[in-house]
């Protein structure tokens, strides 16, 4: 930014007058290349002192250069600014020029893969609102998927988990608490004998194990291993990842830096808030008997999306977007924040942070999601 005041030339000659109006904190709007340097040549000049400042009339208008009052020790001349005002039409003309230049040569959007087209259709056909939450289907690669028998593999893994449970009482307590929590929250349910006896080509038993976090001693996360294979087949090998519509992380971070105040938060247990349609749940069974290896294990069925399924990220994103679209007319700013300022399950915004973030939280609640862990960041300007 550059400034020019009347006092800058008053000490030289009290009657001296600038050939332009003073300006303060002006910012250059147009950069002219050296191939047009002749436009800056002086047609006539006006000097206010031997050292300056001086004014020159050019083909583009008057410019002032040289040291000003209070800046005599400046080792180099003060940069000059054009005094002419730019026509408001210049920006439009330049924009039109580039649009014409690029006509017909813009890169065409990449064609969607056949798997993505099929997955998108499944999402659109199966995603429905059930109560206060949404329900969708697994993204099967084909309609005639036949899964191999996986009960024995799941049983052997259960025995391994039980051996670890016997050695670590704290681990056993936390593991049992998580599974009971799944049942209480409706994420999973225990099947009756008649339900287990019902056959099908898409029955799959998930392996499960606990993963600890060194930053959170004593706390574990229950993970379902959809990549475990029977022969050459795993559950994930039968599922498509689905279309990927995430915003680039860099764009979220750049936007988050635009304002003085930033707000970020997370969607709590995002996958677990989306129901899987009943006909697909048979592919999400698992075994558990709470450490009692003297009896046959109970069979449980997971009713929601699982962390580890190939299609979960895409399906959860689709549900989140579908829920927000219902509020496009009434809350366009909040919907834009959901669509453009979310990265996976994290939300980051800045402008009008409190008002927009509150409405975003309410819209998520309409779809069964809980926006939690709000954090504000105030940046020094």
Coordinates of C-alpha atoms in Angstrom, one line a residue:
X1 CA 0.0 0.0 0.0
X2 CA 1.2 3.5 -0.8
X3 CA 0.1 7.0 0.3
X4 CA 0.7 10.6 -0.9
X5 CA -0.3 13.6 1.2
X6 CA -0.3 17.4 0.5
X7 CA 2.3 17.8 3.3
X8 CA 4.7 15.8 1.2
X9 CA 5.3 18.8 -1.1
X10 CA 4.3 21.7 1.1
X11 CA 7.7 22.1 2.7
X12 CA 9.3 22.7 -0.7
X13 CA 6.8 25.3 -1.9
X14 CA 3.7 26.3 0.0
X15 CA 2.0 27.1 -3.3
X16 CA 2.9 23.9 -4.9
X17 CA 0.0 21.9 -6.1
X18 CA -0.2 18.2 -7.0
X19 CA -1.5 17.4 -10.4
X20 CA -3.8 14.8 -8.7
X21 CA -5.7 14.2 -5.5
X22 CA -3.9 12.9 -2.5
X23 CA -4.4 9.2 -1.8
X24 CA -3.9 7.0 1.3
X25 CA -3.1 3.2 1.5
X26 CA -3.8 2.8 -2.3
X27 CA -3.3 -0.6 -3.7
X28 CA -2.2 -1.1 -7.4
X29 CA -4.9 -2.7 -9.5
X30 CA -3.1 -3.3 -12.8
X31 CA 0.4 -4.6 -13.5
X32 CA 1.8 -3.6 -16.8
X33 CA 4.5 -5.7 -18.5
X34 CA 7.8 -4.4 -19.8
X35 CA 6.6 -4.9 -23.3
X36 CA 4.3 -1.9 -22.7
X37 CA 6.9 0.1 -20.8
X38 CA 6.5 3.0 -23.2
X39 CA 3.2 3.8 -21.7
X40 CA 5.0 4.9 -18.6
X41 CA 7.4 7.4 -20.3
X42 CA 7.1 11.0 -19.1
X43 CA 5.4 13.4 -21.6
X44 CA 6.0 16.3 -19.3
X45 CA 7.2 16.7 -15.7
X46 CA 6.8 18.9 -12.7
X47 CA 9.5 19.1 -10.0
X48 CA 8.9 20.2 -6.4
X49 CA 12.5 20.1 -5.3
X50 CA 15.9 18.9 -6.6
X51 CA 15.6 15.7 -4.5
X52 CA 11.9 15.3 -5.3
X53 CA 9.1 14.4 -5.1
X54 CA 8.4 14.9 -8.8
X55 CA 5.4 14.3 -10.9
X56 CA 5.2 13.1 -14.5
X57 CA 2.4 13.0 -17.0
X58 CA 2.3 9.7 -18.9
X59 CA 0.0 8.1 -21.5
X60 CA -1.8 6.5 -18.5
X61 CA -2.0 9.5 -16.3
X62 CA 0.1 11.4 -13.7
X63 CA 2.5 9.6 -11.4
X64 CA 4.5 10.9 -8.4
X65 CA 7.8 9.5 -7.4
X66 CA 10.8 10.3 -5.3
X67 CA 11.2 10.8 -1.5
X68 CA 8.5 12.5 0.5
X69 CA 8.5 14.5 3.8
X70 CA 9.7 12.4 6.7
X71 CA 11.3 9.8 4.3
X72 CA 14.5 11.6 3.3
X73 CA 16.6 8.7 4.5
X74 CA 14.9 6.3 2.2
X75 CA 17.7 4.6 0.3
X76 CA 15.6 4.2 -2.9
X77 CA 12.9 6.3 -4.6
X78 CA 9.4 5.8 -3.4
X79 CA 7.4 3.6 -5.7
X80 CA 4.9 5.4 -7.9
X81 CA 1.2 4.9 -8.4
X82 CA -1.0 5.7 -11.3
X83 CA -3.4 8.5 -10.5
X84 CA -6.0 7.7 -13.1
X85 CA -9.1 5.8 -12.1
X86 CA -9.8 2.5 -13.8
X87 CA -12.9 2.1 -15.8
X88 CA -15.2 -0.4 -14.1
X89 CA -15.7 -2.1 -17.5
X90 CA -12.1 -3.1 -17.7
X91 CA -12.6 -6.2 -15.5
X92 CA -15.6 -7.3 -17.4
X93 CA -13.8 -6.8 -20.8
X94 CA -10.8 -8.9 -19.6
X95 CA -13.1 -11.6 -18.3
X96 CA -15.1 -11.7 -21.5
X97 CA -11.8 -11.9 -23.4
X98 CA -10.6 -15.0 -21.5
X99 CA -14.0 -16.7 -21.8
X100 CA -13.8 -16.3 -25.6
X101 CA -10.2 -17.4 -25.8
X102 CA -11.1 -20.6 -23.8
X103 CA -14.2 -21.4 -25.7
X104 CA -14.2 -25.0 -26.8
X105 CA -10.8 -25.8 -25.3
X106 CA -11.8 -26.3 -21.7
X107 CA -11.1 -29.8 -20.3
X108 CA -14.3 -31.9 -20.2
X109 CA -15.1 -33.4 -16.8
X110 CA -13.9 -37.0 -16.4
X111 CA -16.6 -39.5 -17.2
X112 CA -17.8 -41.5 -14.2
X113 CA -16.6 -45.1 -14.0
X114 CA -19.2 -47.8 -14.5
X115 CA -18.8 -48.9 -10.9
X116 CA -19.5 -45.3 -9.7
X117 CA -22.6 -45.1 -11.9
X118 CA -24.0 -48.3 -10.5
X119 CA -23.1 -47.2 -6.9
X120 CA -24.7 -43.9 -7.4
X121 CA -27.9 -45.5 -8.5
X122 CA -27.9 -47.8 -5.5
X123 CA -27.5 -44.8 -3.2
X124 CA -30.3 -42.9 -4.9
X125 CA -32.7 -46.0 -4.9
X126 CA -32.0 -47.2 -1.4
X127 CA -31.4 -44.0 0.7
X128 CA -34.6 -43.2 2.6
X129 CA -35.5 -41.5 5.8
X130 CA -36.4 -43.8 8.6
X131 CA -37.6 -42.0 11.7
X132 CA -35.0 -39.3 12.5
X133 CA -32.2 -41.1 10.7
X134 CA -31.4 -42.2 7.1
X135 CA -31.1 -45.8 5.8
X136 CA -29.2 -46.9 2.7
X137 CA -27.8 -50.1 1.1
X138 CA -24.4 -51.6 0.7
X139 CA -22.8 -50.9 -2.6
X140 CA -22.5 -54.4 -4.1
X141 CA -20.4 -54.7 -7.2
X142 CA -22.9 -57.0 -8.9
X143 CA -26.5 -58.2 -8.2
X144 CA -25.5 -61.9 -8.0
X145 CA -22.9 -61.8 -5.3
X146 CA -22.3 -65.1 -3.6
X147 CA -20.2 -65.0 -0.4
X148 CA -18.3 -68.1 0.9
X149 CA -18.9 -69.5 4.3
X150 CA -17.0 -67.3 6.8
X151 CA -18.3 -68.6 10.2
X152 CA -15.2 -70.7 10.9
X153 CA -12.9 -67.8 10.3
X154 CA -14.9 -65.6 12.6
X155 CA -15.0 -68.2 15.3
X156 CA -11.2 -68.7 15.2
X157 CA -10.7 -65.0 15.5
X158 CA -13.1 -64.8 18.5
X159 CA -11.1 -67.5 20.3
X160 CA -8.0 -65.4 19.8
X161 CA -9.7 -62.3 21.2
X162 CA -10.9 -64.3 24.2
X163 CA -7.4 -65.4 24.9
X164 CA -6.3 -61.8 25.1
X165 CA -9.3 -61.0 27.2
X166 CA -8.2 -63.6 29.8
X167 CA -4.7 -62.0 30.0
X168 CA -5.9 -58.4 30.4
X169 CA -8.8 -57.6 32.7
X170 CA -9.0 -53.9 31.8
X171 CA -9.0 -54.8 28.1
X172 CA -11.8 -57.3 28.7
X173 CA -13.9 -54.8 30.6
X174 CA -13.6 -52.1 27.9
X175 CA -14.3 -54.6 25.1
X176 CA -17.4 -55.9 26.7
X177 CA -18.6 -52.3 27.4
X178 CA -18.3 -51.3 23.8
X179 CA -20.3 -54.2 22.5
X180 CA -23.0 -53.7 25.1
X181 CA -23.0 -50.1 24.1
X182 CA -23.5 -51.1 20.5
X183 CA -26.6 -53.1 21.5
X184 CA -28.0 -50.4 23.8
X185 CA -27.6 -47.7 21.1
X186 CA -29.3 -49.9 18.5
X187 CA -26.1 -50.2 16.4
X188 CA -26.3 -54.0 16.7
X189 CA -28.7 -56.6 17.9
X190 CA -28.6 -60.3 18.9
X191 CA -30.3 -62.6 16.4
X192 CA -32.8 -65.3 17.4
X193 CA -32.2 -68.9 16.4
X194 CA -34.8 -68.8 13.6
X195 CA -33.2 -65.7 12.2
X196 CA -29.8 -67.4 12.2
X197 CA -31.2 -70.5 10.4
X198 CA -32.4 -68.4 7.5
X199 CA -30.0 -69.0 4.6
X200 CA -28.8 -66.6 1.9
X201 CA -26.0 -66.0 -0.5
X202 CA -24.8 -62.8 1.2
X203 CA -24.3 -64.0 4.8
X204 CA -20.9 -62.8 6.1
X205 CA -19.4 -63.0 9.6
X206 CA -17.2 -60.0 10.4
X207 CA -13.9 -60.4 12.4
X208 CA -13.5 -57.9 15.1
X209 CA -10.7 -56.7 17.4
X210 CA -9.8 -53.8 19.6
X211 CA -7.2 -51.1 18.8
X212 CA -5.7 -49.0 21.6
X213 CA -4.6 -45.4 21.4
X214 CA -1.3 -44.6 23.3
X215 CA -2.7 -41.0 23.8
X216 CA -5.8 -42.4 25.5
X217 CA -4.7 -45.2 27.9
X218 CA -7.3 -47.7 28.7
X219 CA -9.6 -46.7 25.8
X220 CA -9.9 -48.9 22.7
X221 CA -11.8 -48.7 19.5
X222 CA -13.8 -51.7 18.2
X223 CA -12.7 -52.4 14.6
X224 CA -14.5 -54.8 12.2
X225 CA -12.2 -56.4 9.6
X226 CA -14.0 -56.3 6.3
X227 CA -10.8 -57.0 4.5
X228 CA -10.4 -60.5 6.0
X229 CA -10.5 -63.2 3.3
X230 CA -11.9 -66.6 2.9
X231 CA -9.9 -67.9 0.0
X232 CA -9.7 -65.0 -2.4
X233 CA -12.9 -63.3 -1.2
X234 CA -13.5 -60.7 1.4
X235 CA -16.5 -58.5 2.1
X236 CA -14.7 -55.5 0.8
X237 CA -13.8 -57.3 -2.4
X238 CA -17.5 -57.6 -3.1
X239 CA -18.3 -53.9 -2.4
X240 CA -17.5 -50.8 -4.4
X241 CA -16.0 -47.8 -2.9
X242 CA -18.6 -45.6 -4.5
X243 CA -18.3 -42.1 -6.0
X244 CA -15.8 -39.9 -4.2
X245 CA -17.1 -36.3 -3.9
X246 CA -15.0 -35.0 -1.0
X247 CA -13.7 -31.5 -1.1
X248 CA -9.9 -31.3 -1.3
X249 CA -8.3 -30.8 2.1
X250 CA -6.2 -27.9 0.9
X251 CA -9.3 -25.9 -0.2
X252 CA -10.9 -26.5 3.3
X253 CA -7.7 -25.3 5.0
X254 CA -7.4 -22.2 2.7
X255 CA -11.0 -21.2 3.4
X256 CA -10.5 -21.7 7.1
X257 CA -7.7 -19.1 7.0
X258 CA -9.8 -16.4 5.4
X259 CA -11.3 -14.8 8.5
X260 CA -10.2 -13.7 11.9
X261 CA -12.2 -16.3 13.7
X262 CA -12.4 -20.0 12.8
X263 CA -14.7 -22.7 14.0
X264 CA -14.2 -26.4 13.7
X265 CA -16.1 -29.5 14.9
X266 CA -16.6 -33.2 14.2
X267 CA -19.6 -35.4 13.5
X268 CA -19.9 -37.9 16.3
X269 CA -19.9 -41.6 15.3
X270 CA -20.8 -40.6 11.8
X271 CA -21.0 -44.1 10.3
X272 CA -23.0 -45.4 13.2
X273 CA -25.8 -42.8 12.6
X274 CA -26.7 -44.3 9.2
X275 CA -28.8 -47.4 9.0
X276 CA -28.1 -50.2 6.6
X277 CA -31.3 -51.6 4.9
X278 CA -32.4 -54.9 6.5
X279 CA -31.8 -57.1 3.4
X280 CA -28.1 -56.2 3.5
X281 CA -27.5 -56.6 7.3
X282 CA -26.9 -60.3 7.0
X283 CA -23.5 -59.4 5.5
X284 CA -22.6 -57.7 8.8
X285 CA -22.9 -60.5 11.4
X286 CA -20.4 -61.1 14.1
X287 CA -19.9 -63.6 17.0
X288 CA -19.7 -62.7 20.7
X289 CA -20.2 -64.6 24.0
X290 CA -18.7 -62.1 26.5
X291 CA -15.7 -64.3 27.4
X292 CA -17.8 -67.4 28.3
X293 CA -16.1 -70.0 26.1
X294 CA -18.1 -72.8 27.7
X295 CA -21.0 -72.2 25.3
X296 CA -21.6 -71.5 21.6
X297 CA -21.2 -67.8 20.7
X298 CA -24.2 -65.6 20.1
X299 CA -24.7 -64.2 16.6
X300 CA -25.1 -60.4 16.3
X301 CA -26.1 -58.3 13.4
X302 CA -24.8 -54.8 12.8
X303 CA -27.7 -52.5 11.8
X304 CA -25.6 -49.5 10.8
X305 CA -22.6 -48.6 8.7
X306 CA -19.3 -50.0 9.9
X307 CA -15.9 -48.4 10.1
X308 CA -13.8 -50.4 7.6
X309 CA -16.4 -51.1 5.0
X310 CA -15.2 -49.9 1.6
X311 CA -18.4 -48.2 0.8
X312 CA -19.0 -46.5 4.1
X313 CA -17.3 -43.1 3.4
X314 CA -19.1 -42.6 0.1
X315 CA -22.5 -43.6 1.4
X316 CA -22.2 -41.5 4.5
X317 CA -21.2 -38.5 2.4
X318 CA -24.3 -39.1 0.1
X319 CA -26.6 -39.2 3.1
X320 CA -25.1 -36.0 4.6
X321 CA -25.5 -34.2 1.3
X322 CA -29.1 -35.6 0.8
X323 CA -30.1 -34.4 4.2
X324 CA -28.7 -30.9 3.7
X325 CA -30.4 -30.4 0.3
X326 CA -33.8 -30.4 2.1
X327 CA -32.8 -27.0 3.5
X328 CA -31.4 -25.4 0.4
X329 CA -34.2 -22.8 0.1
X330 CA -34.5 -21.9 3.8
X331 CA -30.8 -22.0 4.8
X332 CA -28.6 -21.6 1.8
X333 CA -25.6 -20.4 3.8
X334 CA -25.7 -23.3 6.2
X335 CA -26.1 -25.8 3.3
X336 CA -23.1 -24.2 1.5
X337 CA -21.1 -24.7 4.7
X338 CA -22.1 -28.4 4.8
X339 CA -21.3 -29.0 1.1
X340 CA -18.2 -26.9 0.7
X341 CA -16.6 -26.6 4.2
X342 CA -16.7 -30.2 5.4
X343 CA -13.8 -32.6 5.0
X344 CA -15.1 -36.2 5.7
X345 CA -16.5 -35.8 9.2
X346 CA -14.9 -32.5 10.2
X347 CA -16.3 -29.1 9.7
X348 CA -14.4 -25.8 9.4
X349 CA -15.6 -22.3 8.7
X350 CA -14.9 -18.7 9.5
X351 CA -17.3 -16.0 8.3
X352 CA -20.4 -15.5 10.4
X353 CA -19.1 -18.5 12.3
X354 CA -21.5 -18.6 15.2
X355 CA -24.7 -18.1 13.3
X356 CA -23.9 -20.5 10.5
X357 CA -22.3 -23.1 12.7
X358 CA -25.4 -23.2 14.9
X359 CA -27.7 -23.8 11.9
X360 CA -25.3 -26.4 10.5
X361 CA -25.6 -28.3 13.8
X362 CA -29.4 -28.1 13.7
X363 CA -29.5 -29.4 10.0
X364 CA -27.2 -32.3 10.9
X365 CA -29.4 -33.2 13.8
X366 CA -32.4 -33.4 11.4
X367 CA -30.4 -36.2 9.6
X368 CA -29.5 -38.1 12.8
X369 CA -25.9 -36.7 13.0
X370 CA -24.5 -35.0 16.0
X371 CA -22.0 -32.2 15.5
X372 CA -19.8 -32.0 18.5
X373 CA -16.4 -30.9 19.9
X374 CA -16.8 -27.3 18.8
X375 CA -13.5 -25.3 18.9
X376 CA -12.9 -21.7 18.1
X377 CA -9.7 -20.2 16.9
X378 CA -9.2 -16.4 17.1
X379 CA -6.3 -15.2 14.9
X380 CA -4.4 -12.0 15.5
X381 CA -4.6 -9.6 12.6

